[in-house]
Coordinates of C-alpha atoms and ligand atoms in Angstrom, one line a residue:
Chain A
M1 CA 31.1 -55.5 15.6
G2 CA 34.4 -54.2 17.1
M3 CA 36.4 -51.3 15.7
T4 CA 39.8 -51.1 14.0
F5 CA 42.6 -49.0 15.4
A6 CA 41.7 -46.1 13.0
Q7 CA 38.0 -46.2 14.0
K8 CA 38.8 -46.2 17.7
V9 CA 41.2 -43.2 17.5
L10 CA 38.9 -41.2 15.3
A11 CA 35.9 -42.0 17.4
D12 CA 37.8 -40.9 20.5
K13 CA 39.1 -37.7 19.0
A14 CA 35.6 -36.8 17.6
G15 CA 34.0 -37.5 21.0
L16 CA 31.8 -40.3 19.6
D17 CA 31.2 -43.8 20.8
R18 CA 31.7 -45.2 17.4
V19 CA 32.6 -44.1 13.8
D20 CA 32.1 -46.2 10.7
V21 CA 34.2 -46.6 7.6
G22 CA 33.5 -43.6 5.3
Q23 CA 32.2 -41.4 8.1
I24 CA 33.7 -37.9 8.0
V25 CA 34.6 -36.4 11.4
E26 CA 35.9 -33.1 12.5
I27 CA 38.7 -33.5 15.0
E28 CA 41.5 -31.6 16.7
P29 CA 44.9 -33.3 16.3
D30 CA 47.1 -33.7 19.3
I31 CA 50.3 -32.8 17.5
C32 CA 50.9 -31.0 14.1
L33 CA 54.3 -31.1 12.4
S34 CA 55.8 -28.9 9.7
H35 CA 59.3 -28.4 8.6
D36 CA 61.1 -26.1 6.1
N37 CA 57.7 -25.7 4.5
T38 CA 56.6 -23.6 7.5
A39 CA 57.8 -20.5 5.7
A40 CA 55.1 -21.0 3.0
I41 CA 52.6 -22.2 5.6
A42 CA 53.1 -19.0 7.7
K43 CA 52.4 -16.9 4.6
T44 CA 49.2 -18.8 3.9
F45 CA 48.2 -18.5 7.6
A46 CA 48.7 -14.7 7.3
K47 CA 46.1 -14.6 4.5
I48 CA 43.5 -16.2 6.7
G49 CA 43.2 -13.1 8.8
V50 CA 43.7 -14.7 12.2
K51 CA 46.5 -13.1 14.1
R52 CA 47.5 -15.8 16.7
V53 CA 48.1 -19.5 16.3
K54 CA 45.5 -21.3 18.3
N55 CA 47.1 -23.8 20.7
P56 CA 50.8 -23.2 19.8
E57 CA 51.8 -25.9 22.2
R58 CA 50.4 -28.5 19.7
F59 CA 52.7 -27.5 16.9
V60 CA 56.2 -28.8 16.3
V61 CA 58.5 -27.3 13.7
V62 CA 61.8 -29.0 12.6
L63 CA 64.2 -27.6 10.1
D64 CA 65.6 -30.6 8.2
H65 CA 64.9 -30.5 4.5
T66 CA 67.5 -28.0 3.2
V67 CA 69.9 -27.6 6.2
P68 CA 72.2 -25.9 6.4
A69 CA 70.9 -23.6 3.7
S70 CA 72.7 -24.1 0.4
I71 CA 71.2 -21.1 -1.4
E72 CA 70.0 -17.7 -0.2
K73 CA 66.3 -18.5 -0.7
Y74 CA 66.5 -21.4 1.8
A75 CA 68.4 -19.2 4.2
Q76 CA 65.7 -16.5 3.9
S77 CA 62.9 -19.1 4.5
H78 CA 64.7 -20.5 7.6
K79 CA 65.0 -16.9 8.9
E80 CA 61.3 -16.3 8.4
I81 CA 60.5 -19.5 10.2
R82 CA 62.6 -18.7 13.2
A83 CA 60.8 -15.3 13.4
F84 CA 57.4 -16.9 13.0
V85 CA 57.8 -19.5 15.8
A86 CA 59.2 -16.9 18.1
E87 CA 56.4 -14.5 17.5
Q88 CA 53.7 -17.2 17.8
G89 CA 55.1 -18.9 20.8
I90 CA 55.8 -22.2 19.1
H91 CA 58.4 -23.5 21.6
R92 CA 58.7 -26.9 20.1
F93 CA 61.1 -25.7 17.5
F94 CA 64.1 -27.7 16.4
D95 CA 66.6 -25.7 14.3
A96 CA 68.9 -27.0 11.6
G97 CA 71.1 -29.9 12.7
V98 CA 68.9 -31.5 15.3
G99 CA 67.7 -34.1 12.9
I100 CA 65.0 -35.3 10.5
C101 CA 61.5 -34.5 11.7
H102 CA 60.4 -38.1 11.7
Q103 CA 63.3 -39.0 14.0
V104 CA 63.1 -35.9 16.2
L105 CA 59.4 -36.3 17.1
P106 CA 59.8 -39.8 18.5
E107 CA 63.1 -38.9 20.2
K108 CA 61.5 -35.9 21.9
G109 CA 58.6 -38.0 23.1
F110 CA 55.9 -36.3 21.0
A111 CA 55.0 -39.5 19.0
L112 CA 52.9 -41.3 21.6
P113 CA 50.5 -44.3 21.4
G114 CA 46.9 -43.3 20.8
R115 CA 47.7 -39.8 19.6
L116 CA 46.4 -38.3 16.4
I117 CA 49.3 -36.6 14.7
L118 CA 49.2 -34.7 11.4
G119 CA 52.1 -33.4 9.5
S120 CA 52.6 -31.4 6.3
D121 CA 54.9 -34.2 5.1
S122 CA 53.8 -37.5 3.6
H123 CA 56.0 -39.6 5.8
T124 CA 54.3 -38.5 8.9
T125 CA 53.0 -42.1 8.8
T126 CA 56.2 -43.0 10.6
Y127 CA 54.7 -42.4 14.0
G128 CA 52.3 -45.4 13.5
A129 CA 55.3 -47.4 14.7
F130 CA 54.6 -46.0 18.2
G131 CA 50.9 -46.8 18.0
A132 CA 49.8 -43.3 16.9
F133 CA 47.4 -42.4 14.1
A134 CA 49.6 -40.3 11.9
A135 CA 49.0 -39.0 8.5
G136 CA 50.2 -36.3 6.0
V137 CA 48.2 -33.2 5.1
G138 CA 48.9 -30.3 2.8
R139 CA 50.3 -26.8 3.5
S140 CA 46.9 -25.0 3.3
E141 CA 45.5 -27.5 5.8
M142 CA 48.4 -26.9 8.2
A143 CA 47.8 -23.1 7.9
V144 CA 44.1 -23.7 8.8
L145 CA 45.2 -25.9 11.7
Y146 CA 47.3 -22.9 12.9
A147 CA 44.1 -20.8 12.8
T148 CA 41.5 -23.2 14.1
S149 CA 43.2 -26.4 15.4
K150 CA 40.4 -28.3 13.5
I151 CA 40.3 -30.5 10.4
W152 CA 38.0 -33.0 8.8
L153 CA 39.1 -36.6 8.2
K154 CA 37.3 -39.5 6.6
T155 CA 37.3 -42.8 8.4
P156 CA 39.3 -45.3 6.3
A157 CA 38.8 -49.0 5.9
T158 CA 41.6 -51.1 7.3
F159 CA 44.0 -53.7 5.9
R160 CA 45.7 -56.0 8.3
I161 CA 49.2 -57.1 7.2
V162 CA 50.3 -60.2 9.1
V163 CA 54.0 -61.1 8.8
D164 CA 54.9 -64.6 10.1
G165 CA 58.4 -66.0 10.7
R166 CA 61.6 -64.1 11.4
L167 CA 63.9 -62.0 9.3
A168 CA 67.4 -63.4 9.1
E169 CA 70.4 -61.0 9.0
P170 CA 71.2 -59.3 6.7
V171 CA 67.6 -59.2 5.6
T172 CA 65.8 -56.3 7.2
A173 CA 62.4 -54.5 7.7
K174 CA 63.3 -52.5 4.5
D175 CA 63.5 -55.7 2.4
L176 CA 60.1 -56.7 3.9
I177 CA 58.3 -53.5 3.2
L178 CA 59.8 -53.4 -0.3
K179 CA 58.4 -56.9 -0.9
I180 CA 55.0 -55.9 0.5
I181 CA 54.8 -52.8 -1.7
G182 CA 56.1 -54.7 -4.7
D183 CA 53.4 -57.3 -4.3
I184 CA 50.4 -55.0 -3.7
G185 CA 51.5 -52.0 -5.7
A186 CA 51.9 -48.3 -5.2
D187 CA 48.2 -48.0 -4.7
G188 CA 47.7 -51.4 -3.0
A189 CA 46.6 -49.9 0.2
L190 CA 45.3 -46.6 -1.2
Y191 CA 43.3 -44.7 1.3
R192 CA 43.4 -47.6 3.8
S193 CA 44.6 -47.6 7.3
V194 CA 47.2 -50.4 7.6
E195 CA 47.8 -52.5 10.8
Y196 CA 51.0 -54.5 10.8
A197 CA 50.9 -57.6 13.0
G198 CA 52.5 -61.1 13.3
D199 CA 55.5 -62.7 14.9
A200 CA 58.0 -60.8 12.6
V201 CA 56.6 -57.4 13.6
D202 CA 56.4 -58.3 17.3
A203 CA 60.1 -59.4 17.2
M204 CA 61.2 -56.1 15.5
S205 CA 62.9 -53.2 17.1
L206 CA 61.1 -49.9 17.1
A207 CA 63.6 -48.7 14.5
S208 CA 62.5 -51.5 12.2
R209 CA 58.8 -50.9 12.8
M210 CA 59.5 -47.2 11.9
V211 CA 60.6 -48.5 8.5
L212 CA 57.3 -50.3 7.9
S213 CA 55.3 -47.3 9.1
N214 CA 57.4 -44.8 7.2
M215 CA 56.8 -46.5 3.9
A216 CA 53.1 -47.2 4.4
I217 CA 52.5 -44.1 2.3
E218 CA 54.4 -45.7 -0.6
M219 CA 51.5 -48.2 -1.0
G220 CA 49.0 -45.3 -0.6
A221 CA 48.1 -45.9 3.0
K222 CA 46.7 -43.2 5.3
N223 CA 48.6 -44.6 8.3
G224 CA 50.6 -47.6 9.3
Y225 CA 50.1 -48.8 12.8
C226 CA 52.1 -51.2 14.9
A227 CA 50.6 -52.2 18.3
P228 CA 52.6 -50.6 21.1
D229 CA 54.3 -53.2 23.4
A230 CA 56.9 -53.4 26.2
K231 CA 59.6 -52.2 23.7
T232 CA 57.5 -49.1 22.9
F233 CA 56.8 -48.3 26.5
S234 CA 60.4 -48.7 27.5
F235 CA 61.6 -46.5 24.6
L236 CA 59.1 -43.8 25.8
E237 CA 59.9 -44.2 29.5
Q238 CA 62.4 -41.4 29.6
R239 CA 61.0 -39.5 26.7
A240 CA 57.2 -39.3 26.6
E241 CA 56.2 -35.6 27.2
T242 CA 52.9 -36.7 28.8
D243 CA 51.0 -39.7 30.0
Y244 CA 49.3 -41.6 27.2
V245 CA 46.7 -44.2 26.7
P246 CA 47.6 -46.9 24.1
V247 CA 44.8 -47.8 21.6
F248 CA 44.5 -51.3 20.3
P249 CA 42.1 -52.6 17.6
D250 CA 39.2 -54.7 19.0
P251 CA 39.7 -58.5 18.5
D252 CA 36.5 -58.6 16.4
A253 CA 37.4 -55.6 14.3
D254 CA 36.2 -55.6 10.8
Y255 CA 39.1 -55.7 8.3
E256 CA 38.5 -55.1 4.6
Q257 CA 41.4 -57.5 3.9
T258 CA 44.0 -59.5 5.8
L259 CA 47.3 -60.1 3.9
H260 CA 49.9 -62.6 4.9
F261 CA 53.7 -62.5 4.3
D262 CA 56.4 -64.8 5.4
A263 CA 59.6 -63.1 6.7
S264 CA 61.6 -66.4 6.9
A265 CA 61.6 -67.0 3.2
L266 CA 62.6 -63.4 2.3
G267 CA 65.9 -62.3 0.7
P268 CA 67.2 -58.8 0.1
Q269 CA 64.9 -56.7 -2.2
V270 CA 65.5 -53.7 -4.4
A271 CA 63.1 -51.2 -5.9
K272 CA 64.2 -50.3 -9.4
P273 CA 63.8 -47.0 -11.2
H274 CA 61.4 -45.2 -11.2
T275 CA 58.6 -46.4 -8.9
V276 CA 58.8 -47.8 -5.4
D277 CA 56.6 -50.8 -6.4
H278 CA 59.1 -51.9 -9.1
V279 CA 60.6 -54.4 -6.8
S280 CA 62.6 -57.5 -7.3
P281 CA 65.2 -59.7 -5.5
V282 CA 68.6 -58.1 -5.3
E283 CA 70.1 -60.9 -7.4
T284 CA 68.1 -59.7 -10.5
V285 CA 69.9 -56.4 -10.6
A286 CA 73.2 -57.5 -9.1
G287 CA 76.1 -56.1 -11.2
T288 CA 74.4 -52.8 -12.0
P289 CA 77.1 -50.0 -11.7
V290 CA 76.4 -47.2 -9.2
Q291 CA 78.2 -43.9 -8.7
Q292 CA 76.5 -42.9 -5.5
A293 CA 75.3 -44.8 -2.4
L294 CA 73.2 -43.1 0.3
L295 CA 72.9 -44.4 3.8
G296 CA 70.4 -42.4 5.9
T297 CA 67.1 -40.6 5.7
C298 CA 64.0 -41.0 7.8
T299 CA 63.6 -44.5 6.5
N300 CA 67.1 -45.9 7.4
G301 CA 69.3 -43.5 9.3
R302 CA 69.1 -45.0 12.8
M303 CA 71.6 -46.9 14.9
E304 CA 70.6 -50.4 13.7
D305 CA 71.0 -49.3 10.1
L306 CA 74.4 -47.8 10.7
R307 CA 75.6 -50.8 12.6
L308 CA 74.5 -53.2 9.9
A309 CA 76.2 -51.1 7.2
A310 CA 79.4 -50.9 9.4
K311 CA 79.6 -54.6 9.7
I312 CA 80.2 -54.7 5.9
L313 CA 82.3 -51.5 5.7
E314 CA 84.6 -52.4 8.7
G315 CA 88.1 -52.8 7.4
R316 CA 87.1 -52.3 3.8
K317 CA 87.2 -49.5 1.3
I318 CA 84.4 -48.3 -1.0
A319 CA 85.0 -48.9 -4.7
A320 CA 86.8 -46.2 -6.8
G321 CA 84.3 -44.0 -8.5
V322 CA 81.6 -44.4 -5.8
R323 CA 80.5 -41.7 -3.4
L324 CA 79.1 -43.1 -0.2
L325 CA 77.1 -40.5 1.7
V326 CA 76.2 -41.2 5.3
L327 CA 73.6 -39.1 7.2
P328 CA 72.6 -40.1 10.7
A329 CA 68.9 -39.2 11.1
S330 CA 69.5 -37.1 14.2
Q331 CA 72.1 -35.5 16.4
E332 CA 71.4 -38.1 19.0
I333 CA 72.1 -40.9 16.6
L334 CA 75.3 -39.1 15.3
L335 CA 76.6 -38.9 18.9
D336 CA 75.8 -42.6 19.5
A337 CA 77.4 -43.6 16.2
L338 CA 80.5 -41.5 17.1
R339 CA 80.7 -43.2 20.5
E340 CA 80.4 -46.7 19.0
G341 CA 83.1 -45.9 16.4
L342 CA 80.8 -46.3 13.5
I343 CA 81.6 -42.9 12.0
D344 CA 85.3 -43.9 12.2
T345 CA 84.5 -47.0 10.3
F346 CA 82.6 -45.1 7.6
V347 CA 85.1 -42.4 7.1
K348 CA 88.0 -44.8 7.0
A349 CA 86.1 -46.8 4.3
G350 CA 86.0 -43.6 2.3
A351 CA 82.5 -42.3 3.1
M352 CA 81.4 -38.7 3.3
L353 CA 79.6 -37.8 6.5
L354 CA 76.8 -35.3 6.1
N355 CA 74.9 -33.4 8.8
P356 CA 71.7 -34.9 10.2
G357 CA 68.8 -33.9 7.9
C358 CA 67.2 -35.0 4.7
G359 CA 70.3 -34.3 2.6
P360 CA 70.2 -35.8 -0.9
C361 CA 66.8 -37.6 -0.4
L362 CA 64.7 -35.0 -2.2
G363 CA 67.1 -33.5 -4.6
A364 CA 66.8 -30.0 -3.2
H365 CA 70.1 -29.7 -1.6
Q366 CA 73.2 -32.0 -1.2
G367 CA 74.4 -34.9 -3.2
V368 CA 72.3 -34.6 -6.4
L369 CA 72.9 -36.9 -9.3
A370 CA 74.1 -36.1 -12.9
P371 CA 72.4 -37.4 -16.0
G372 CA 73.3 -41.0 -16.6
E373 CA 74.3 -41.7 -13.0
A374 CA 72.8 -44.3 -10.7
C375 CA 72.4 -44.3 -6.9
I376 CA 71.6 -47.1 -4.5
S377 CA 69.8 -45.5 -1.6
T378 CA 68.2 -46.5 1.7
A379 CA 65.6 -43.7 1.2
N380 CA 61.9 -44.4 0.5
R381 CA 61.4 -42.9 -3.0
N382 CA 63.0 -43.5 -6.4
F383 CA 60.8 -41.3 -8.5
K384 CA 62.3 -39.9 -11.7
G385 CA 64.2 -36.7 -10.9
R386 CA 63.9 -37.2 -7.2
M387 CA 67.6 -36.8 -6.6
G388 CA 68.6 -34.3 -9.2
S389 CA 68.6 -35.2 -12.9
P390 CA 65.5 -36.8 -14.3
D391 CA 68.0 -38.9 -16.4
A392 CA 69.5 -40.4 -13.3
E393 CA 68.4 -43.7 -11.8
I394 CA 67.7 -44.5 -8.1
Y395 CA 67.6 -48.0 -6.7
L396 CA 66.2 -48.5 -3.2
G397 CA 67.5 -51.1 -0.8
S398 CA 68.4 -51.9 2.8
P399 CA 71.5 -50.5 4.6
A400 CA 73.2 -53.8 4.0
T401 CA 72.6 -53.7 0.3
V402 CA 73.8 -50.1 0.1
A403 CA 77.0 -50.8 2.0
A404 CA 77.7 -54.0 0.0
S405 CA 77.2 -52.1 -3.2
A406 CA 79.4 -49.2 -2.1
V407 CA 82.2 -51.6 -1.5
T408 CA 81.9 -53.3 -4.9
G409 CA 80.7 -50.4 -7.0
V410 CA 77.9 -52.4 -8.4
I411 CA 74.5 -53.5 -6.9
T412 CA 75.5 -56.4 -4.7
D413 CA 73.7 -59.0 -2.6
P414 CA 74.7 -58.3 1.0
R415 CA 74.6 -61.9 1.9
E416 CA 77.9 -62.2 0.1
F417 CA 79.4 -60.4 3.1
F418 CA 77.8 -62.6 5.8
Chain B
M1 CA 29.9 -27.6 -16.6
S2 CA 33.3 -27.8 -18.1
K3 CA 34.4 -28.7 -21.6
G4 CA 38.0 -29.1 -22.5
R5 CA 40.8 -30.6 -24.4
V6 CA 42.5 -33.6 -22.8
W7 CA 46.1 -34.3 -21.7
K8 CA 46.3 -38.0 -21.1
Y9 CA 48.8 -39.7 -18.7
G10 CA 49.3 -43.1 -17.2
D11 CA 49.1 -44.7 -13.7
D12 CA 50.9 -43.5 -10.6
V13 CA 51.8 -40.0 -11.8
N14 CA 53.8 -38.9 -8.8
T15 CA 54.3 -35.5 -7.2
D16 CA 58.0 -35.4 -8.1
V17 CA 57.3 -35.5 -11.8
I18 CA 54.4 -33.0 -11.4
F19 CA 56.5 -30.5 -9.4
P20 CA 60.2 -31.5 -8.8
G21 CA 61.7 -31.5 -5.3
K22 CA 64.4 -29.0 -6.3
Y23 CA 61.7 -26.3 -6.4
T24 CA 59.7 -27.4 -3.5
Y25 CA 61.4 -25.2 -0.9
Q26 CA 61.9 -22.2 -3.1
P27 CA 59.3 -19.5 -2.5
M28 CA 57.3 -19.1 -5.7
E29 CA 54.1 -17.5 -6.9
P30 CA 51.5 -19.9 -8.5
A31 CA 52.2 -18.4 -12.0
E32 CA 55.9 -19.4 -11.7
M33 CA 54.9 -22.8 -10.3
A34 CA 52.8 -23.3 -13.5
E35 CA 56.0 -23.0 -15.6
H36 CA 57.3 -26.1 -14.0
A37 CA 54.1 -28.2 -14.1
L38 CA 54.7 -31.8 -15.1
E39 CA 58.3 -30.8 -15.9
D40 CA 59.8 -34.3 -15.5
L41 CA 56.9 -36.2 -17.0
D42 CA 55.9 -34.1 -20.1
P43 CA 58.3 -31.2 -20.7
G44 CA 56.0 -29.9 -23.4
F45 CA 53.0 -29.5 -21.1
A46 CA 53.7 -26.2 -19.4
G47 CA 54.4 -24.4 -22.7
S48 CA 51.2 -25.4 -24.5
V49 CA 48.5 -26.1 -21.9
K50 CA 45.5 -23.8 -22.3
P51 CA 43.0 -22.6 -19.7
G52 CA 40.2 -25.1 -19.5
D53 CA 42.2 -28.1 -20.5
I54 CA 41.5 -31.3 -18.6
I55 CA 44.0 -33.9 -17.3
V56 CA 42.9 -37.5 -17.6
A57 CA 45.2 -40.1 -16.0
G58 CA 45.5 -43.7 -14.7
K59 CA 45.1 -44.8 -11.1
N60 CA 46.8 -43.3 -8.1
F61 CA 47.3 -39.8 -9.6
G62 CA 49.5 -37.6 -7.3
C63 CA 51.1 -40.3 -5.3
G64 CA 54.2 -39.4 -3.2
S65 CA 54.9 -36.2 -1.4
S66 CA 52.5 -33.9 0.4
R67 CA 53.8 -30.9 -1.6
E68 CA 50.7 -28.8 -2.3
Q69 CA 52.5 -27.1 -5.3
A70 CA 51.7 -30.3 -7.3
A71 CA 48.0 -29.2 -7.2
T72 CA 48.7 -25.5 -7.2
C73 CA 50.9 -25.6 -10.3
L74 CA 48.2 -27.4 -12.3
K75 CA 45.5 -25.1 -11.1
A76 CA 47.7 -22.1 -12.0
A77 CA 48.4 -23.6 -15.4
G78 CA 44.7 -23.4 -16.1
V79 CA 43.7 -27.0 -15.7
A80 CA 40.0 -27.2 -15.2
A81 CA 39.8 -30.7 -13.7
I82 CA 41.7 -33.9 -13.2
V83 CA 40.0 -37.2 -14.0
A84 CA 41.4 -40.5 -12.8
P85 CA 40.1 -43.8 -11.4
S86 CA 41.8 -43.0 -8.1
F87 CA 44.0 -40.3 -6.5
S88 CA 46.5 -40.4 -3.6
R89 CA 44.7 -39.1 -0.6
I90 CA 47.0 -36.1 0.1
F91 CA 46.9 -35.0 -3.5
F92 CA 43.1 -35.3 -3.5
R93 CA 42.9 -33.0 -0.5
N94 CA 45.4 -30.6 -1.9
A95 CA 43.5 -30.3 -5.2
I96 CA 40.2 -29.6 -3.5
N97 CA 41.9 -27.2 -1.2
S98 CA 43.4 -25.4 -4.2
G99 CA 40.0 -25.2 -5.8
L100 CA 40.9 -27.7 -8.5
P101 CA 38.1 -30.3 -9.1
V102 CA 39.2 -33.9 -9.0
I103 CA 36.9 -36.6 -10.4
E104 CA 37.1 -40.2 -9.5
L105 CA 35.9 -41.9 -12.7
A106 CA 35.8 -45.7 -12.2
Q107 CA 35.4 -46.5 -15.9
G108 CA 36.2 -44.8 -19.2
T109 CA 39.6 -43.2 -18.6
D110 CA 41.3 -45.9 -20.7
K111 CA 39.2 -44.9 -23.7
I112 CA 40.2 -41.2 -23.6
E113 CA 43.3 -39.9 -25.4
T114 CA 45.4 -36.7 -25.5
G115 CA 43.7 -34.2 -27.7
D116 CA 40.2 -35.6 -27.2
E117 CA 37.4 -33.4 -26.0
V118 CA 35.5 -34.2 -22.8
E119 CA 32.5 -32.4 -21.2
I120 CA 32.1 -32.6 -17.4
N121 CA 28.8 -31.9 -15.7
F122 CA 29.7 -31.5 -12.0
E123 CA 26.1 -31.1 -10.8
A124 CA 24.9 -34.2 -12.6
G125 CA 28.1 -36.2 -12.0
T126 CA 28.6 -37.1 -15.6
L127 CA 31.5 -37.0 -18.1
R128 CA 30.8 -37.1 -21.8
H129 CA 33.4 -38.4 -24.2
K130 CA 32.5 -39.0 -27.9
D131 CA 29.3 -41.0 -27.8
S132 CA 29.8 -42.3 -24.3
E133 CA 28.6 -40.9 -21.0
Y134 CA 30.2 -42.0 -17.7
R135 CA 29.0 -41.3 -14.2
F136 CA 31.1 -40.4 -11.2
P137 CA 30.1 -40.1 -7.5
A138 CA 29.3 -36.7 -6.0
L139 CA 31.7 -35.3 -3.5
P140 CA 30.6 -35.3 0.1
P141 CA 28.9 -31.9 1.1
E142 CA 31.8 -30.9 3.4
V143 CA 34.2 -31.3 0.5
L144 CA 32.0 -29.7 -2.1
A145 CA 31.6 -26.6 0.1
I146 CA 35.4 -26.1 0.0
L147 CA 35.5 -26.4 -3.8
E148 CA 32.6 -24.1 -4.3
D149 CA 34.2 -21.4 -2.2
G150 CA 37.3 -21.6 -4.5
G151 CA 39.5 -23.6 -2.1
L152 CA 40.2 -24.1 1.6
I153 CA 41.6 -20.6 2.4
P154 CA 38.6 -18.6 1.0
H155 CA 36.3 -21.2 2.5
V156 CA 37.8 -20.9 6.0
K157 CA 37.8 -17.1 5.7
K158 CA 34.1 -17.2 4.9
V159 CA 33.4 -19.6 7.8
L160 CA 35.5 -17.5 10.3
G161 CA 34.1 -14.2 8.9
T162 CA 37.7 -12.9 8.3
G163 CA 37.3 -12.4 4.6
Ligands
LIG501 S1 64.5 -37.9 4.7 FE1 63.5 -37.8 2.6 S2 61.5 -38.8 2.9 FE2 62.3 -38.4 4.9 S3 61.4 -36.4 5.5 FE3 63.4 -36.0 4.6 S4 62.9 -35.6 2.4 FE4 61.1 -36.7 3.3

């Protein structure tokens, strides 16, 4: 019997010929990521009693969650993190403003096929889009990784999600992943490794595959893999920090389940408050008033997302009473968007441009909601209280749905603009 | 062995309602974290939870963020164990690493209500509720060792001899 992608990567990292589902292995990740939580991790690391970070070259630190600091406590944490990375020789440090970690790692060529990447952030699954095995861990585990470079992982069973057909504009990978999560539930792939496959995935850009992998965690998955292909290799050509060996599942791998979806039949989807699997077609919530619209985050803050939104916003104004917040996912994307005139389009439409970073996504910083307000967002979570007041409502949709809704002031089917 | 009063919650209790994002990047001691435990799900919890109380919930407990405070705040609030049919994988790890036992109980959680008393025998892998006894699988030895040492950090200090 062949092995799945997850089995092959874990066997490789554990130095074994084969691992089976359920087997616990001790491995050393290739790359470990942390962000603003590095301040807390550094304090835990100090408690372990090990003076130096082992293998500092394997760690990446990105300040993105509360940048620039809005309160003194954040500023203090950032200051401690800067001192920690300098003292420990962690040179892969990206200070406030460079971008969201899940965008920065791919851009800098750290998210490579066949790598095992762990991050103290649940959306670390994003790097599965590049053919990496990438999963989230906790802060204590990251502190122990600083000390020992080692961690235990259990070999997960695998779901294969095959998507046939083609998405038709303005329907996007976001609509597809919302549909999948809505169908199988927030625990539908709990503890599973997910492998995305099929014509629709093959036809997707890397940015779109990142949406699928990013949100794998929202159905409980441990990682969300897309097979690397010519598009992956060409993206990495000028970026990859080292050579890499892509890992593919064996053709006779043993899948616990294979699920089929059809992209051609799909329309825009929206996740309603307060769970990501509370999904229905946009028509069913059309007309719901929104006071805020958010375009950005590690899910949908890339060029193709901004371009799609700009198609709708070009020459139009956002509705009175709506705040449209735009956050490119990184400095690189911000520059590209400036060059293409997209930022011009957004600002002329009445949008507020925020700095690359997580911004309002997690309610710790900018753009929080008041009780009774509703937001349509391209982010990945709509949990109660996630963006400020627990009495506010968050709807999740694609960049097209967010732009269309910002223009009308109510949740709107973006197909009306195409 | 652990005997305690139950706080009962539903399916998919997520990390944002256990420990809101607005506190996640503010440095805090565990005792202060405990004051915010379950703030957006059950505002009455933090004020009246007693040491030894047990949380019983539906499937996929702790889904969402990797924030470890979601486990730490419950541990610091005195919760002796969390019982659910399934847990999100990161929360499961965070709980063990915080020294907070998590029990995957396939059957029976739907019969248990807030205020009930349950008795958990960790060695035997049994949970007693009223006249029923339910079995749960033992944790793998690697994981049990962490729990027995009181969490990941004390465990690693022991292994490295830095304690
Ligand atoms: S953009 Fe949102 S989901 Fe993504 S890393 Fe930042 S806080 Fe997390």
